[in-house]
């Protein structure tokens, strides 16, 4: 595995360096001026100009980039133009919310997605197949925002069972924190579970037709053993890739679900920062999202190699 | 492929049962067996006597910006006047409520303002409040700190501490129309820690609540100031402000009992919840909506075409379809309660499409294409749709250009919008003499439309220099008539700001720049 990671290092470094350039330039190429946003609608041109100098936006771009890169290597992510607080503090304050939601939604997605996929891939009666397909279709047809709104109306307003607005850190108060987490995690995970289940189901359908299954049958191996040892294990590869991608996406911020359930995660920070042209925050979030994507991709490859003996790392 | 003719026990049956059982147990343990987050976020009842204790939870759609302490920001309304106090506060009826000043008066042809300050007041740091703090705060405001929005009207002010608890302001211009409005926007800041306001790291004032916990962009917590200058106040143990940007999510927060006051609901969402018993609508102060023209270039360098647009706008339709019927539809930018409001001029530009068509013909502008710039926000979009229909009906061909706030404002400030653009402004309701400086579209010099007119400048200056109420009334009429004649900025709606609150919140005072909760309480 170490050799695999070492071989990947140059491409990872290149991707990250390229990302810093894109992340730095992209927000600045978009129209908009953070000094004008901060100064407010009735500000005079003189006030805006003074604020631009105070924010350091009058310096040459290359100098701003080099300063930022220097900061990245020393752990200084810069200061938010909007809030005048360290970017690391803003991200740190929202990271727990996002991580909690991502972990909870991923666990649900794995349980429901793989569970449903295995059920559908194992089902042989018409009724079981129909049930699995209907469930899958329903999940696939329901985007997270719809699932979120339905849950809010049903379990938050009509039957006030669970909280629908806000959050409490699970580490601070596990009982209350988990209750705040349930509905957003379901809203986020369940629709994604449909696609995971479809992948598992189609892979299993294919796996059941493989020669090694026929061989195992010929040797008198039981169905459950074949399913668990051969079919399911060899069918999880595509689902693992999909779960990895979803995990990375959620960790970068689940904007809509955070908005519906009034959670202050990284997605909300990203939206606010883009709206107010807060370059310093946006560029760190972009780099962070790419870092997460790279790490998740590496982990996915390692997981696939572990699950499927036909897959070898780095080949 | 595995043979399917014979029924086998489902390979995953045991694990599925185990998984489902485990999930059910986890769900039950979480939802039923333990404390309930739903029950812990309850609402108050119907007591009418002040009740001590409790935490009032509020929500805003915009982030609190502690660095914008000398201006009005929607995100600051629930904390600013509870941590930082001004000398006086103007409530939503215009009544002057004394806070750090106990008494004040004007003299020398209204050019000298003298205030007597409250004694025994201490900052949250324990330092006594004196006249020097007032001088310091006003000087910082005149220097433009705290994004001061009215500093232009303070030009030439001399502020002096004439005693430990007496302050005078000497102005080259009469103060009777503007001084209380300026003091209303001016909280007294602590000269030892005021730099902490920029990032919210240290916010020290004299108010009934202490700035306790702050997470930039998400929430802040204020705790009761046990050393507040008025014995027995405040009643509440604390006030929390949480940021919820989405109107629907604010609605959910209200319905679920998480918050007691929401500022940022759309008119449509507010209507679904307000029932005048459990949920109440607070309408106060206002936003001014209007269309401005770049008069330096065709087609709006032609006053006939500007008049045509003025007659083409269906203000009632905008009010009914966009503002929920709550707006005023005057053609003047002033609120009706300002001194000498020329009521008879307010309806100058009623909806007259035939007259508008004639004016378009007269200007030779039939079929002219024109771009209208607007914010990419829901309300301006809805207004544009109506406006575009109105203008198309009279022979013009409008097209929109939507811009983000970050893109719109610098172009507006630099006078690069147009030829027409839609604005909204929180300066509505300010005295006209202040609006002439605060609202960029009305500035006699350096306005955003490239409008340079010696007569307008003379009339505006005359209003600013007005020595008394009677002169103010006649000068405001003259200026208003000139504005209507030249039509470089056409207001079409003056709509109140709204909050929705639960009926359990009592005795909160609504000011232009914030809610005062020093005597507020939650009915049990």
PDB file of C-alpha atoms in Angstrom, chain A residues 31-34 36-45 47-48 51 54 79 82-86 89-90 93-94 108 111-112 115 118-119 122-125 149 152 155-157 160-167 173-176 178-180 182 205 208-210 213-214 217 221-224 226-228 259-264 268-269 271-272 274-277, chain B residues 1-14 16 19 23 26-27 29-31 34-38 40-43 63-65 68 73 144 147-149 151 198-202 214-219 242-246 248-249 252-253 255-259 404-407 409-414 424-427 437-441 443 446:
ATOM      1  CA  UNK A  31     -17.889  39.773 -11.100  1.00  0.00           C
ATOM      2  CA  UNK A  32     -18.232  41.349  -7.707  1.00  0.00           C
ATOM      3  CA  UNK A  33     -16.333  43.304  -5.099  1.00  0.00           C
ATOM      4  CA  UNK A  34     -16.150  42.150  -1.465  1.00  0.00           C
ATOM      5  CA  UNK A  36     -18.690  46.916  -1.762  1.00  0.00           C
ATOM      6  CA  UNK A  37     -20.605  44.141  -0.058  1.00  0.00           C
ATOM      7  CA  UNK A  38     -18.965  44.837   3.279  1.00  0.00           C
ATOM      8  CA  UNK A  39     -19.439  48.603   2.941  1.00  0.00           C
ATOM      9  CA  UNK A  40     -23.169  48.274   2.363  1.00  0.00           C
ATOM     10  CA  UNK A  41     -25.552  49.639  -0.228  1.00  0.00           C
ATOM     11  CA  UNK A  42     -25.352  53.309   0.720  1.00  0.00           C
ATOM     12  CA  UNK A  43     -21.558  53.520   0.982  1.00  0.00           C
ATOM     13  CA  UNK A  44     -19.717  56.223  -0.902  1.00  0.00           C
ATOM     14  CA  UNK A  45     -16.967  55.350  -3.421  1.00  0.00           C
ATOM     15  CA  UNK A  47     -15.599  54.398   1.804  1.00  0.00           C
ATOM     16  CA  UNK A  48     -15.411  51.432  -0.568  1.00  0.00           C
ATOM     17  CA  UNK A  51     -12.136  49.293   2.662  1.00  0.00           C
ATOM     18  CA  UNK A  54      -7.893  47.719   4.453  1.00  0.00           C
ATOM     19  CA  UNK A  79      -8.880  36.065   7.165  1.00  0.00           C
ATOM     20  CA  UNK A  82     -16.744  39.433   5.353  1.00  0.00           C
ATOM     21  CA  UNK A  83     -16.363  38.519   9.008  1.00  0.00           C
ATOM     22  CA  UNK A  84     -12.757  39.659   9.675  1.00  0.00           C
ATOM     23  CA  UNK A  85     -12.173  36.369  11.467  1.00  0.00           C
ATOM     24  CA  UNK A  86      -9.602  33.681  10.636  1.00  0.00           C
ATOM     25  CA  UNK A  89     -12.005  29.535  12.804  1.00  0.00           C
ATOM     26  CA  UNK A  90     -15.012  29.875  10.502  1.00  0.00           C
ATOM     27  CA  UNK A  93     -16.918  26.196  13.806  1.00  0.00           C
ATOM     28  CA  UNK A  94     -18.896  24.497  11.051  1.00  0.00           C
ATOM     29  CA  UNK A 108     -27.626   5.290   6.692  1.00  0.00           C
ATOM     30  CA  UNK A 111     -27.114   0.312   5.524  1.00  0.00           C
ATOM     31  CA  UNK A 112     -30.132   1.178   3.401  1.00  0.00           C
ATOM     32  CA  UNK A 115     -29.159  -3.674   2.364  1.00  0.00           C
ATOM     33  CA  UNK A 118     -28.472  -7.131  -1.551  1.00  0.00           C
ATOM     34  CA  UNK A 119     -32.145  -7.835  -0.935  1.00  0.00           C
ATOM     35  CA  UNK A 122     -30.935 -11.930  -3.825  1.00  0.00           C
ATOM     36  CA  UNK A 123     -34.687 -11.823  -4.282  1.00  0.00           C
ATOM     37  CA  UNK A 124     -36.100 -14.481  -6.550  1.00  0.00           C
ATOM     38  CA  UNK A 125     -39.845 -14.344  -6.030  1.00  0.00           C
ATOM     39  CA  UNK A 149     -39.580  18.966   3.201  1.00  0.00           C
ATOM     40  CA  UNK A 152     -40.374  18.425   8.082  1.00  0.00           C
ATOM     41  CA  UNK A 155     -42.530  14.561  11.643  1.00  0.00           C
ATOM     42  CA  UNK A 156     -41.879  18.152  12.585  1.00  0.00           C
ATOM     43  CA  UNK A 157     -45.153  19.990  12.031  1.00  0.00           C
ATOM     44  CA  UNK A 160     -44.078  16.863  16.372  1.00  0.00           C
ATOM     45  CA  UNK A 161     -41.822  13.895  16.971  1.00  0.00           C
ATOM     46  CA  UNK A 162     -38.399  15.168  16.050  1.00  0.00           C
ATOM     47  CA  UNK A 163     -36.763  18.604  15.874  1.00  0.00           C
ATOM     48  CA  UNK A 164     -36.708  20.117  12.394  1.00  0.00           C
ATOM     49  CA  UNK A 165     -34.671  23.247  12.908  1.00  0.00           C
ATOM     50  CA  UNK A 166     -31.194  23.774  14.249  1.00  0.00           C
ATOM     51  CA  UNK A 167     -28.620  21.482  15.734  1.00  0.00           C
ATOM     52  CA  UNK A 173     -25.299  16.260  24.206  1.00  0.00           C
ATOM     53  CA  UNK A 174     -25.560  12.880  22.463  1.00  0.00           C
ATOM     54  CA  UNK A 175     -29.258  12.325  23.206  1.00  0.00           C
ATOM     55  CA  UNK A 176     -30.499  15.653  21.918  1.00  0.00           C
ATOM     56  CA  UNK A 178     -28.828  12.593  17.672  1.00  0.00           C
ATOM     57  CA  UNK A 179     -32.461  13.668  17.569  1.00  0.00           C
ATOM     58  CA  UNK A 180     -31.482  16.800  15.662  1.00  0.00           C
ATOM     59  CA  UNK A 182     -32.031  11.998  12.400  1.00  0.00           C
ATOM     60  CA  UNK A 205     -27.332  -9.921 -11.020  1.00  0.00           C
ATOM     61  CA  UNK A 208     -24.783 -14.651 -10.104  1.00  0.00           C
ATOM     62  CA  UNK A 209     -24.101 -15.481 -13.757  1.00  0.00           C
ATOM     63  CA  UNK A 210     -20.345 -15.861 -13.332  1.00  0.00           C
ATOM     64  CA  UNK A 213     -20.850 -19.234  -8.937  1.00  0.00           C
ATOM     65  CA  UNK A 214     -21.607 -22.232 -11.168  1.00  0.00           C
ATOM     66  CA  UNK A 217     -22.976 -24.638  -6.982  1.00  0.00           C
ATOM     67  CA  UNK A 221     -21.939 -24.839  -1.621  1.00  0.00           C
ATOM     68  CA  UNK A 222     -25.083 -23.376  -0.051  1.00  0.00           C
ATOM     69  CA  UNK A 223     -26.779 -20.302  -1.489  1.00  0.00           C
ATOM     70  CA  UNK A 224     -26.185 -18.144   1.545  1.00  0.00           C
ATOM     71  CA  UNK A 226     -22.164 -18.237  -2.115  1.00  0.00           C
ATOM     72  CA  UNK A 227     -24.018 -14.996  -1.709  1.00  0.00           C
ATOM     73  CA  UNK A 228     -21.972 -13.775   1.219  1.00  0.00           C
ATOM     74  CA  UNK A 259     -30.757  25.142   4.543  1.00  0.00           C
ATOM     75  CA  UNK A 260     -33.994  23.218   5.094  1.00  0.00           C
ATOM     76  CA  UNK A 261     -33.029  22.073   8.584  1.00  0.00           C
ATOM     77  CA  UNK A 262     -31.265  25.351   9.473  1.00  0.00           C
ATOM     78  CA  UNK A 263     -27.937  23.683  10.138  1.00  0.00           C
ATOM     79  CA  UNK A 264     -24.817  25.768   9.931  1.00  0.00           C
ATOM     80  CA  UNK A 268     -23.979  27.315   4.130  1.00  0.00           C
ATOM     81  CA  UNK A 269     -20.595  28.918   4.644  1.00  0.00           C
ATOM     82  CA  UNK A 271     -22.977  29.841  -0.217  1.00  0.00           C
ATOM     83  CA  UNK A 272     -22.615  32.898   2.001  1.00  0.00           C
ATOM     84  CA  UNK A 274     -19.753  33.136  -2.701  1.00  0.00           C
ATOM     85  CA  UNK A 275     -22.624  35.613  -2.375  1.00  0.00           C
ATOM     86  CA  UNK A 276     -20.459  38.119  -0.571  1.00  0.00           C
ATOM     87  CA  UNK A 277     -17.398  37.503  -2.777  1.00  0.00           C
TER      88      UNK A 277
ATOM     89  CA  UNK B   1     -25.858 -18.945 -12.447  1.00  0.00           C
ATOM     90  CA  UNK B   2     -27.357 -20.256  -9.241  1.00  0.00           C
ATOM     91  CA  UNK B   3     -30.483 -22.424  -9.783  1.00  0.00           C
ATOM     92  CA  UNK B   4     -33.634 -20.525  -8.865  1.00  0.00           C
ATOM     93  CA  UNK B   5     -36.262 -23.253  -8.949  1.00  0.00           C
ATOM     94  CA  UNK B   6     -35.991 -24.219  -5.323  1.00  0.00           C
ATOM     95  CA  UNK B   7     -36.762 -21.888  -2.482  1.00  0.00           C
ATOM     96  CA  UNK B   8     -33.782 -21.276  -0.290  1.00  0.00           C
ATOM     97  CA  UNK B   9     -33.873 -19.312   2.869  1.00  0.00           C
ATOM     98  CA  UNK B  10     -32.854 -15.823   1.814  1.00  0.00           C
ATOM     99  CA  UNK B  11     -29.125 -15.596   2.209  1.00  0.00           C
ATOM    100  CA  UNK B  12     -29.269 -12.216   3.889  1.00  0.00           C
ATOM    101  CA  UNK B  13     -32.286 -12.965   6.071  1.00  0.00           C
ATOM    102  CA  UNK B  14     -30.440 -13.194   9.370  1.00  0.00           C
ATOM    103  CA  UNK B  16     -31.282  -8.151   7.555  1.00  0.00           C
ATOM    104  CA  UNK B  19     -29.805  -4.875  11.021  1.00  0.00           C
ATOM    105  CA  UNK B  23     -31.858   0.143  13.781  1.00  0.00           C
ATOM    106  CA  UNK B  26     -31.403   2.601  18.153  1.00  0.00           C
ATOM    107  CA  UNK B  27     -34.309   4.655  16.881  1.00  0.00           C
ATOM    108  CA  UNK B  29     -33.757   4.515  22.313  1.00  0.00           C
ATOM    109  CA  UNK B  30     -33.082   7.834  20.706  1.00  0.00           C
ATOM    110  CA  UNK B  31     -36.580   9.019  20.023  1.00  0.00           C
ATOM    111  CA  UNK B  34     -34.726   9.611  26.312  1.00  0.00           C
ATOM    112  CA  UNK B  35     -35.260  13.344  26.582  1.00  0.00           C
ATOM    113  CA  UNK B  36     -37.118  14.994  23.736  1.00  0.00           C
ATOM    114  CA  UNK B  37     -35.586  17.841  21.784  1.00  0.00           C
ATOM    115  CA  UNK B  38     -39.087  18.806  20.666  1.00  0.00           C
ATOM    116  CA  UNK B  40     -37.281  21.180  25.181  1.00  0.00           C
ATOM    117  CA  UNK B  41     -38.093  23.847  22.579  1.00  0.00           C
ATOM    118  CA  UNK B  42     -41.532  24.870  23.839  1.00  0.00           C
ATOM    119  CA  UNK B  43     -43.436  28.129  23.573  1.00  0.00           C
ATOM    120  CA  UNK B  63     -25.431  37.487   9.407  1.00  0.00           C
ATOM    121  CA  UNK B  64     -24.739  39.818  12.332  1.00  0.00           C
ATOM    122  CA  UNK B  65     -21.985  42.241  11.338  1.00  0.00           C
ATOM    123  CA  UNK B  68     -21.090  47.810  11.030  1.00  0.00           C
ATOM    124  CA  UNK B  73     -27.822  46.054   9.069  1.00  0.00           C
ATOM    125  CA  UNK B 144     -16.282  56.935   9.062  1.00  0.00           C
ATOM    126  CA  UNK B 147     -19.285  51.885   8.251  1.00  0.00           C
ATOM    127  CA  UNK B 148     -20.976  55.094   9.363  1.00  0.00           C
ATOM    128  CA  UNK B 149     -23.821  55.739   6.967  1.00  0.00           C
ATOM    129  CA  UNK B 151     -21.423  60.867   8.470  1.00  0.00           C
ATOM    130  CA  UNK B 198     -14.498  44.936  13.843  1.00  0.00           C
ATOM    131  CA  UNK B 199     -14.449  41.161  14.160  1.00  0.00           C
ATOM    132  CA  UNK B 200     -16.762  40.732  17.133  1.00  0.00           C
ATOM    133  CA  UNK B 201     -13.927  39.536  19.354  1.00  0.00           C
ATOM    134  CA  UNK B 202     -14.772  42.093  22.030  1.00  0.00           C
ATOM    135  CA  UNK B 214     -20.233  34.633  19.004  1.00  0.00           C
ATOM    136  CA  UNK B 215     -19.705  32.327  16.061  1.00  0.00           C
ATOM    137  CA  UNK B 216     -19.311  34.514  13.009  1.00  0.00           C
ATOM    138  CA  UNK B 217     -22.055  33.991  10.488  1.00  0.00           C
ATOM    139  CA  UNK B 218     -24.061  31.495  12.522  1.00  0.00           C
ATOM    140  CA  UNK B 219     -25.142  32.600  15.970  1.00  0.00           C
ATOM    141  CA  UNK B 242     -29.311  32.483  15.094  1.00  0.00           C
ATOM    142  CA  UNK B 243     -28.886  32.893  11.357  1.00  0.00           C
ATOM    143  CA  UNK B 244     -31.421  31.074   9.166  1.00  0.00           C
ATOM    144  CA  UNK B 245     -31.218  32.307   5.625  1.00  0.00           C
ATOM    145  CA  UNK B 246     -34.095  30.444   4.078  1.00  0.00           C
ATOM    146  CA  UNK B 248     -39.149  28.289   4.705  1.00  0.00           C
ATOM    147  CA  UNK B 249     -36.602  27.166   7.271  1.00  0.00           C
ATOM    148  CA  UNK B 252     -40.200  25.771  10.392  1.00  0.00           C
ATOM    149  CA  UNK B 253     -38.144  27.228  13.240  1.00  0.00           C
ATOM    150  CA  UNK B 255     -43.633  26.503  14.040  1.00  0.00           C
ATOM    151  CA  UNK B 256     -41.427  24.069  15.898  1.00  0.00           C
ATOM    152  CA  UNK B 257     -40.970  26.519  18.758  1.00  0.00           C
ATOM    153  CA  UNK B 258     -37.236  26.804  18.276  1.00  0.00           C
ATOM    154  CA  UNK B 259     -37.404  30.584  17.884  1.00  0.00           C
ATOM    155  CA  UNK B 404     -25.435  39.760  -7.527  1.00  0.00           C
ATOM    156  CA  UNK B 405     -25.182  42.236  -4.668  1.00  0.00           C
ATOM    157  CA  UNK B 406     -21.402  41.940  -4.901  1.00  0.00           C
ATOM    158  CA  UNK B 407     -21.600  42.994  -8.541  1.00  0.00           C
ATOM    159  CA  UNK B 409     -23.279  47.705  -5.588  1.00  0.00           C
ATOM    160  CA  UNK B 410     -19.842  48.637  -6.966  1.00  0.00           C
ATOM    161  CA  UNK B 411     -21.412  49.456 -10.317  1.00  0.00           C
ATOM    162  CA  UNK B 412     -24.100  51.490  -8.609  1.00  0.00           C
ATOM    163  CA  UNK B 413     -21.545  53.330  -6.529  1.00  0.00           C
ATOM    164  CA  UNK B 414     -19.489  54.097  -9.633  1.00  0.00           C
ATOM    165  CA  UNK B 424     -34.298  49.134  -2.579  1.00  0.00           C
ATOM    166  CA  UNK B 425     -33.063  51.119   0.360  1.00  0.00           C
ATOM    167  CA  UNK B 426     -33.406  51.015   4.133  1.00  0.00           C
ATOM    168  CA  UNK B 427     -33.117  54.789   4.294  1.00  0.00           C
ATOM    169  CA  UNK B 437     -27.032  62.345   1.925  1.00  0.00           C
ATOM    170  CA  UNK B 438     -27.795  58.746   2.845  1.00  0.00           C
ATOM    171  CA  UNK B 439     -29.560  57.643  -0.337  1.00  0.00           C
ATOM    172  CA  UNK B 440     -27.083  57.727  -3.208  1.00  0.00           C
ATOM    173  CA  UNK B 441     -29.798  58.409  -5.795  1.00  0.00           C
ATOM    174  CA  UNK B 443     -27.445  63.178  -3.404  1.00  0.00           C
ATOM    175  CA  UNK B 446     -22.096  62.636  -6.690  1.00  0.00           C
TER     176      UNK B 446
END
